Coordinates of C-alpha atoms and ligand atoms in Angstrom, one line a residue:
M1 CA 85.0 25.1 -42.7
S2 CA 84.9 21.3 -41.3
T3 CA 85.0 21.0 -37.6
L4 CA 87.6 18.8 -37.8
F5 CA 89.9 21.6 -38.1
S6 CA 88.2 23.9 -35.4
P7 CA 89.8 24.0 -31.6
L8 CA 88.4 21.5 -28.8
S9 CA 89.0 21.8 -25.4
I10 CA 89.9 18.7 -23.5
G11 CA 89.8 18.8 -19.9
S12 CA 91.6 22.1 -19.5
T13 CA 93.8 21.6 -22.5
K14 CA 93.0 23.5 -25.3
L15 CA 93.8 21.7 -28.9
A16 CA 94.4 23.6 -32.1
N17 CA 92.2 21.3 -34.3
R18 CA 90.4 17.7 -33.8
V19 CA 93.0 16.1 -36.2
L20 CA 94.6 13.9 -33.5
M21 CA 97.9 11.5 -33.7
A22 CA 96.8 8.1 -32.5
P23 CA 99.3 6.1 -30.1
L24 CA 101.9 4.2 -32.4
T25 CA 104.5 2.0 -31.2
R26 CA 107.6 1.8 -32.9
M27 CA 109.8 0.1 -31.1
R28 CA 112.8 2.5 -31.8
A29 CA 113.5 3.3 -27.7
T30 CA 117.3 2.7 -26.4
A31 CA 118.2 -0.3 -24.9
P32 CA 119.2 -1.2 -22.2
G33 CA 116.7 1.1 -20.2
D34 CA 113.8 1.4 -22.8
V35 CA 114.9 5.1 -22.9
P36 CA 113.3 7.8 -25.1
N37 CA 116.0 9.3 -27.1
D38 CA 116.6 12.1 -29.9
L39 CA 115.4 9.9 -33.0
M40 CA 112.1 9.8 -31.1
R41 CA 112.1 13.3 -30.4
D42 CA 112.6 14.3 -34.0
Y43 CA 109.6 12.0 -35.0
Y44 CA 107.1 13.4 -32.7
V45 CA 108.2 17.0 -33.6
Q46 CA 107.4 16.2 -37.0
R47 CA 104.1 15.6 -36.1
A48 CA 103.2 18.3 -33.5
A49 CA 100.5 19.8 -35.7
A50 CA 98.4 17.3 -34.7
G51 CA 95.6 18.7 -32.5
L52 CA 96.9 16.4 -29.9
V53 CA 99.9 13.9 -30.2
I54 CA 99.4 10.7 -28.4
S55 CA 102.7 8.8 -27.1
E56 CA 103.2 5.2 -28.5
G57 CA 102.3 2.9 -25.5
T58 CA 104.6 3.6 -22.7
Q59 CA 105.3 0.9 -20.2
I60 CA 104.0 1.8 -16.5
S61 CA 106.7 -0.6 -15.0
P62 CA 109.5 -3.3 -15.8
E63 CA 106.7 -6.0 -15.3
G64 CA 104.2 -3.8 -17.7
K65 CA 106.8 -4.3 -20.9
G66 CA 105.4 -6.5 -23.8
Y67 CA 107.4 -5.8 -26.8
A68 CA 111.1 -5.1 -27.2
D69 CA 112.4 -1.7 -27.2
T70 CA 109.2 0.1 -26.5
P71 CA 110.0 3.2 -24.0
G72 CA 109.2 3.2 -20.1
I73 CA 107.8 6.0 -17.8
H74 CA 109.3 4.2 -14.4
S75 CA 113.0 5.3 -14.2
P76 CA 114.6 8.7 -14.1
E77 CA 116.2 8.4 -17.0
Q78 CA 113.3 7.5 -19.2
V79 CA 111.3 10.6 -17.6
A80 CA 114.8 12.8 -18.6
G81 CA 114.1 11.0 -22.2
W82 CA 110.6 12.4 -22.6
R83 CA 111.4 15.7 -21.0
S84 CA 113.3 16.3 -23.8
I85 CA 110.6 15.3 -26.1
T86 CA 107.6 17.0 -24.4
D87 CA 109.9 20.4 -24.3
A88 CA 110.4 19.9 -28.0
V89 CA 106.7 19.3 -29.2
H90 CA 105.7 22.2 -27.0
A91 CA 108.2 24.5 -28.7
A92 CA 107.0 23.4 -31.7
G93 CA 103.2 24.4 -30.6
G94 CA 102.0 21.0 -30.1
V95 CA 100.5 19.0 -27.3
I96 CA 101.0 15.7 -26.1
A97 CA 99.5 13.0 -23.7
A98 CA 101.6 9.6 -22.4
Q99 CA 100.0 6.3 -23.2
L100 CA 100.1 4.8 -20.1
W101 CA 100.8 0.7 -20.7
H102 CA 100.9 -2.7 -19.0
T103 CA 100.8 -5.5 -21.8
G104 CA 99.8 -8.3 -19.4
R105 CA 99.5 -11.4 -20.9
V106 CA 100.6 -10.1 -24.2
G107 CA 104.6 -10.4 -23.1
H108 CA 107.8 -12.9 -23.0
E109 CA 109.7 -13.9 -19.8
S110 CA 112.5 -12.8 -22.0
L111 CA 111.4 -9.3 -21.4
H112 CA 111.4 -10.1 -17.3
D113 CA 114.7 -11.9 -16.6
G114 CA 112.7 -15.2 -16.9
A115 CA 109.7 -14.1 -15.1
L116 CA 106.2 -15.0 -16.6
P117 CA 104.0 -12.3 -17.8
V118 CA 101.2 -11.5 -15.4
S119 CA 97.4 -11.5 -16.5
A120 CA 93.7 -11.4 -14.4
S121 CA 94.0 -15.2 -15.0
A122 CA 96.6 -18.2 -16.1
L123 CA 94.7 -19.2 -19.0
E124 CA 96.5 -20.5 -22.0
F125 CA 97.3 -17.8 -24.5
R126 CA 98.7 -18.8 -27.9
S127 CA 99.1 -15.2 -29.5
R128 CA 102.3 -13.5 -30.2
T129 CA 104.4 -10.8 -29.4
S130 CA 107.4 -8.9 -31.1
L131 CA 110.8 -9.3 -29.8
K132 CA 114.5 -8.6 -31.3
D133 CA 117.2 -10.9 -32.0
D134 CA 120.7 -10.5 -31.2
E135 CA 121.2 -8.6 -34.5
G136 CA 118.3 -6.4 -33.9
T137 CA 115.7 -8.0 -36.2
V138 CA 112.1 -7.9 -35.3
V139 CA 111.3 -11.7 -34.4
R140 CA 107.5 -12.7 -33.5
A141 CA 107.3 -15.3 -30.6
I142 CA 104.6 -17.2 -28.7
C143 CA 103.2 -15.4 -25.4
P144 CA 103.3 -18.3 -22.6
T145 CA 100.7 -18.9 -20.3
P146 CA 100.8 -16.1 -17.8
R147 CA 101.0 -16.0 -14.1
A148 CA 97.5 -14.5 -12.3
L149 CA 98.0 -11.8 -10.3
E150 CA 97.2 -12.2 -6.8
V151 CA 94.6 -10.0 -4.9
D152 CA 97.6 -8.8 -2.6
E153 CA 99.5 -7.4 -5.5
L154 CA 96.7 -5.6 -7.2
P155 CA 97.1 -2.3 -5.0
R156 CA 101.2 -2.3 -6.2
L157 CA 99.7 -2.5 -9.4
V158 CA 97.6 0.5 -8.9
D159 CA 100.4 2.2 -7.3
D160 CA 102.4 1.7 -10.5
Y161 CA 99.9 3.0 -12.5
R162 CA 99.8 6.4 -9.9
R163 CA 103.5 6.6 -10.0
S164 CA 103.6 6.5 -14.0
A165 CA 101.1 9.3 -14.1
R166 CA 103.2 11.6 -11.8
N167 CA 106.2 11.0 -13.9
A168 CA 104.4 11.7 -17.0
V169 CA 103.5 15.2 -15.8
D170 CA 107.0 15.7 -14.2
A171 CA 108.1 14.5 -18.1
G172 CA 106.0 17.7 -19.1
F173 CA 103.1 15.5 -20.6
D174 CA 100.0 17.8 -21.0
L175 CA 97.7 14.6 -20.5
V176 CA 98.2 11.0 -19.9
E177 CA 96.0 8.5 -22.0
V178 CA 95.2 4.9 -19.7
H179 CA 95.7 2.2 -22.3
A180 CA 92.3 -0.1 -21.5
A181 CA 91.8 -1.3 -25.1
H182 CA 93.5 -4.2 -27.5
G183 CA 93.7 -7.1 -25.0
Y184 CA 96.3 -5.6 -22.6
L185 CA 96.4 -6.0 -18.9
L186 CA 93.1 -4.0 -18.3
H187 CA 91.3 -5.2 -20.7
Q188 CA 91.8 -8.9 -19.6
F189 CA 90.6 -8.1 -16.4
L190 CA 87.8 -6.6 -18.2
A191 CA 86.8 -9.3 -20.7
E192 CA 85.2 -12.9 -19.3
A193 CA 87.2 -14.8 -21.9
S194 CA 90.4 -13.7 -19.9
N195 CA 89.0 -13.2 -16.6
Q196 CA 87.9 -16.2 -14.4
R197 CA 89.0 -14.8 -10.9
T198 CA 86.4 -15.8 -8.4
D199 CA 87.6 -12.8 -5.9
G200 CA 86.4 -9.1 -6.0
Y201 CA 88.1 -8.8 -9.4
G202 CA 86.2 -11.3 -11.5
G203 CA 82.6 -12.7 -11.9
S204 CA 80.2 -9.8 -12.6
L205 CA 81.0 -6.7 -14.7
E206 CA 81.2 -5.0 -12.0
N207 CA 84.0 -6.8 -10.6
R208 CA 85.6 -6.9 -13.9
A209 CA 86.0 -3.6 -14.3
R210 CA 87.2 -2.7 -10.9
L211 CA 90.6 -2.8 -11.6
L212 CA 90.2 -0.3 -14.3
L213 CA 88.0 1.8 -12.1
E214 CA 90.8 1.9 -9.3
V215 CA 93.5 2.8 -11.7
V216 CA 91.7 5.6 -13.0
D217 CA 90.6 7.1 -9.8
A218 CA 94.2 6.6 -8.2
I219 CA 95.6 8.7 -11.6
I220 CA 92.9 11.0 -11.1
D221 CA 93.6 11.5 -7.2
E222 CA 97.1 12.5 -8.3
I223 CA 96.8 14.5 -11.4
G224 CA 93.2 15.5 -11.7
A225 CA 90.4 14.4 -14.1
D226 CA 90.9 17.1 -16.3
R227 CA 94.4 15.5 -17.4
V228 CA 93.1 11.9 -18.0
G229 CA 91.8 10.1 -20.9
V230 CA 91.1 6.3 -21.5
R231 CA 91.0 4.1 -24.5
I232 CA 89.1 1.2 -25.0
S233 CA 88.2 -1.1 -27.6
P234 CA 84.9 -2.6 -26.7
V235 CA 84.1 -4.4 -29.8
G236 CA 86.5 -6.5 -32.0
S237 CA 89.3 -9.0 -31.7
F238 CA 92.7 -7.4 -30.5
N239 CA 95.6 -9.6 -29.7
G240 CA 94.0 -12.8 -29.1
L241 CA 90.9 -11.5 -27.0
D242 CA 87.4 -11.5 -29.0
S243 CA 84.6 -9.2 -27.4
D244 CA 81.7 -11.0 -27.1
D245 CA 79.3 -9.0 -25.3
D246 CA 78.3 -6.5 -28.1
G247 CA 80.5 -3.9 -26.5
E248 CA 78.5 -4.2 -23.0
A249 CA 81.8 -4.1 -20.9
G250 CA 82.6 -0.8 -22.8
L251 CA 79.4 0.9 -22.2
Y252 CA 79.8 0.0 -18.3
V253 CA 83.1 1.4 -18.5
A254 CA 82.0 5.0 -20.3
R255 CA 79.1 5.2 -18.0
A256 CA 81.8 4.8 -15.2
L257 CA 84.3 7.3 -16.6
A258 CA 81.5 9.8 -17.4
D259 CA 80.6 10.0 -13.6
R260 CA 84.5 10.8 -13.2
D261 CA 84.1 13.5 -15.7
I262 CA 87.5 12.8 -17.5
A263 CA 89.0 14.9 -19.9
F264 CA 88.2 12.3 -23.1
L265 CA 87.6 8.7 -23.7
H266 CA 89.1 7.3 -26.9
L267 CA 87.0 4.5 -28.9
S268 CA 89.5 2.2 -30.7
E269 CA 87.2 0.6 -33.6
P270 CA 88.0 -2.6 -34.9
D271 CA 88.0 -2.6 -38.7
W272 CA 91.2 -1.8 -39.4
A273 CA 92.2 -4.6 -37.8
G274 CA 90.1 -6.7 -40.1
G275 CA 86.8 -6.9 -37.8
P276 CA 83.8 -5.3 -39.2
A277 CA 83.0 -1.6 -39.2
L278 CA 81.3 0.0 -36.2
D279 CA 77.8 0.5 -36.5
D280 CA 75.9 3.8 -35.6
E281 CA 73.4 2.2 -33.1
F282 CA 76.5 1.3 -31.0
R283 CA 78.0 4.8 -31.4
T284 CA 74.4 6.3 -30.0
R285 CA 74.8 4.4 -27.4
L286 CA 78.2 5.2 -26.4
R287 CA 77.5 8.8 -27.0
A288 CA 74.5 8.1 -24.5
A289 CA 77.1 6.7 -21.9
F290 CA 79.8 9.2 -22.5
P291 CA 78.6 13.0 -22.9
G292 CA 81.6 14.5 -22.8
V293 CA 84.6 14.5 -25.5
I294 CA 84.6 11.2 -27.4
V295 CA 87.8 10.6 -29.8
G296 CA 87.1 7.9 -32.7
A297 CA 90.1 6.0 -34.1
G298 CA 90.6 3.3 -36.5
N299 CA 90.3 3.5 -40.6
Y300 CA 89.7 7.3 -40.4
D301 CA 89.8 9.5 -43.6
L302 CA 88.3 13.1 -44.0
A303 CA 85.0 11.8 -45.2
K304 CA 84.4 9.5 -42.0
A305 CA 85.7 12.2 -39.4
E306 CA 83.4 14.7 -41.1
R307 CA 80.6 12.4 -41.0
L308 CA 80.7 11.3 -37.6
L309 CA 81.4 15.0 -36.3
D310 CA 78.3 16.1 -37.9
A311 CA 76.5 13.5 -36.6
G312 CA 77.9 14.2 -33.0
H313 CA 79.0 10.8 -32.4
I314 CA 82.7 11.7 -32.1
D315 CA 84.6 15.1 -31.1
A316 CA 87.8 14.4 -32.5
A317 CA 89.4 11.9 -35.2
A318 CA 92.9 10.1 -34.5
F319 CA 94.8 8.9 -37.3
G320 CA 97.5 6.0 -37.1
R321 CA 99.1 4.6 -40.4
S322 CA 98.2 7.9 -42.1
F323 CA 100.4 10.0 -39.4
I324 CA 102.8 7.5 -39.5
A325 CA 103.6 8.3 -43.1
N326 CA 102.4 11.9 -43.3
P327 CA 103.8 14.3 -40.8
D328 CA 101.9 17.3 -41.9
L329 CA 98.7 15.3 -42.0
P330 CA 96.4 18.2 -40.7
T331 CA 97.5 20.7 -43.3
R332 CA 96.6 17.8 -46.2
L333 CA 93.6 16.9 -44.9
E334 CA 92.4 20.6 -44.9
A335 CA 93.7 21.4 -48.3
G336 CA 92.7 18.2 -49.8
L337 CA 95.9 17.3 -50.8
P338 CA 97.3 13.7 -51.6
L339 CA 99.1 11.5 -48.9
N340 CA 102.4 9.5 -48.5
A341 CA 101.4 5.6 -48.4
P342 CA 102.9 4.2 -45.3
T343 CA 105.4 1.3 -45.6
P344 CA 104.0 -1.4 -42.9
E345 CA 107.8 -3.2 -43.1
T346 CA 109.4 -0.3 -41.1
F347 CA 106.3 0.3 -39.2
Y348 CA 108.4 -1.7 -35.9
G349 CA 112.0 -1.4 -34.7
G350 CA 114.4 0.1 -37.2
D351 CA 116.0 3.2 -37.6
H352 CA 115.2 6.9 -39.1
E353 CA 114.0 5.0 -42.5
G354 CA 110.0 4.8 -42.5
Y355 CA 110.1 6.8 -39.1
T356 CA 111.6 10.1 -39.4
D357 CA 111.9 10.7 -43.2
Y358 CA 108.5 10.9 -44.5
P359 CA 108.2 14.2 -46.5
A360 CA 106.2 16.8 -45.4
L361 CA 104.6 19.0 -48.2
A362 CA 107.3 21.8 -47.4
D363 CA 109.9 19.8 -48.3
A364 CA 109.1 19.1 -51.6
Ligands
FMN1 C1 102.6 0.5 -36.1 C2 101.2 0.5 -35.1 C3 101.2 0.7 -33.6 C4 100.5 0.7 -32.6 N1 100.6 1.1 -31.7 C5 99.6 1.6 -30.7 C6 99.8 1.6 -29.4 O1 100.9 1.6 -28.8 N2 98.9 2.0 -28.6 C7 97.7 2.0 -29.0 O2 96.4 2.0 -28.2 N3 97.3 1.6 -30.5 C8 98.0 1.3 -31.4 N4 98.0 1.2 -32.4 C9 96.7 1.3 -33.1 C10 96.5 2.6 -33.6 O3 96.4 3.5 -32.5 C11 95.0 3.0 -34.6 O4 94.2 2.4 -33.3 C12 95.2 1.8 -35.6 O5 96.4 2.4 -36.1 C13 94.1 2.4 -36.3 O6 93.8 3.3 -37.2 P1 94.7 4.1 -38.7 O7 93.4 3.0 -39.2 O8 94.5 5.5 -38.7 O9 95.6 3.5 -38.7 C14 99.0 1.1 -33.6 C15 98.5 0.7 -34.5 C16 99.9 0.6 -35.8 C17 99.7 0.2 -36.9

């Protein structure tokens, strides 16, 4: 039997298998208020056979929102909405983590009553985000040049993360995953291309990683290291931010997180987004930097997952698009059964179509 279907402990949480559901933004929260709803609950419950369900990116504060109708975890209504989801996932035998998200410069003033998105530096940024028009149709919009966060705002930002982690535990999540990947706020501080600060949060790698590590330390202080994971994308190009350091910043962060004994490190690989496949030399270096649980994600199938598990490069694999289309993905992979194909047109926004209507084999 492949180890993909064997149990795994992460922190103090026991996972039944190593087929994880990757975090997937679906833009179906209830407006106004960005509240998780019953449709989202049904979607997550259908996928509760994952060793770990990682929630879609969930904003830690109104400022952290970068896309229309993404859920938050900063208001009592949002916490109550998530509570009904985590209770239902637990009742179905699942385990669930909240992905804590601040999109930084990937955003739009229309999401913030006219206030500009914030980032490490006020650099021109021509990448795009997704909004909805009056009919609820998803439209792409160019992000404005962001406002640079003042150094005296950063303790408040760290506190927003801390509070969101507390809210996640209050909402019944087993774990949190700090989203430090894909060109969002924490990655914008970490990468030289997006951070031209001259204070203690810019310049050297140590300075650029400072905000991320302060955030992780605050969350550890609040809920314990055994409930904290961090997602990074050290190599590749995501949301208008290109890695230009061969992954060195990610390796530095991995070593710092190993010292903190967090529950897991989640590696988002670049090839699914058009980048090159990650090479094994980098995987070897990452393993040396982080001896704890490593989750790999990006273009995984059974063969890739098993090869990397056997080589000791990863301890679990997270599946994105195949989990969208196959609510019973672990069963299908284990039995070698065919997979439903995903329909990308229904990834972002909409209703139950392309969301809760993908059939499980048991439905057939
Ligand atoms: C529709 C969609 C939404 C996504 N949303 C998120 C997200 O909220 N947070 C995140 O870290 N990654 C997000 N990703 C990236 C996935 O977690 C995953 O890394 C990616 O889909 C590659 O895995 P796959 O090849 O198995 O699909 C998203 C990907 C897709 C396709």
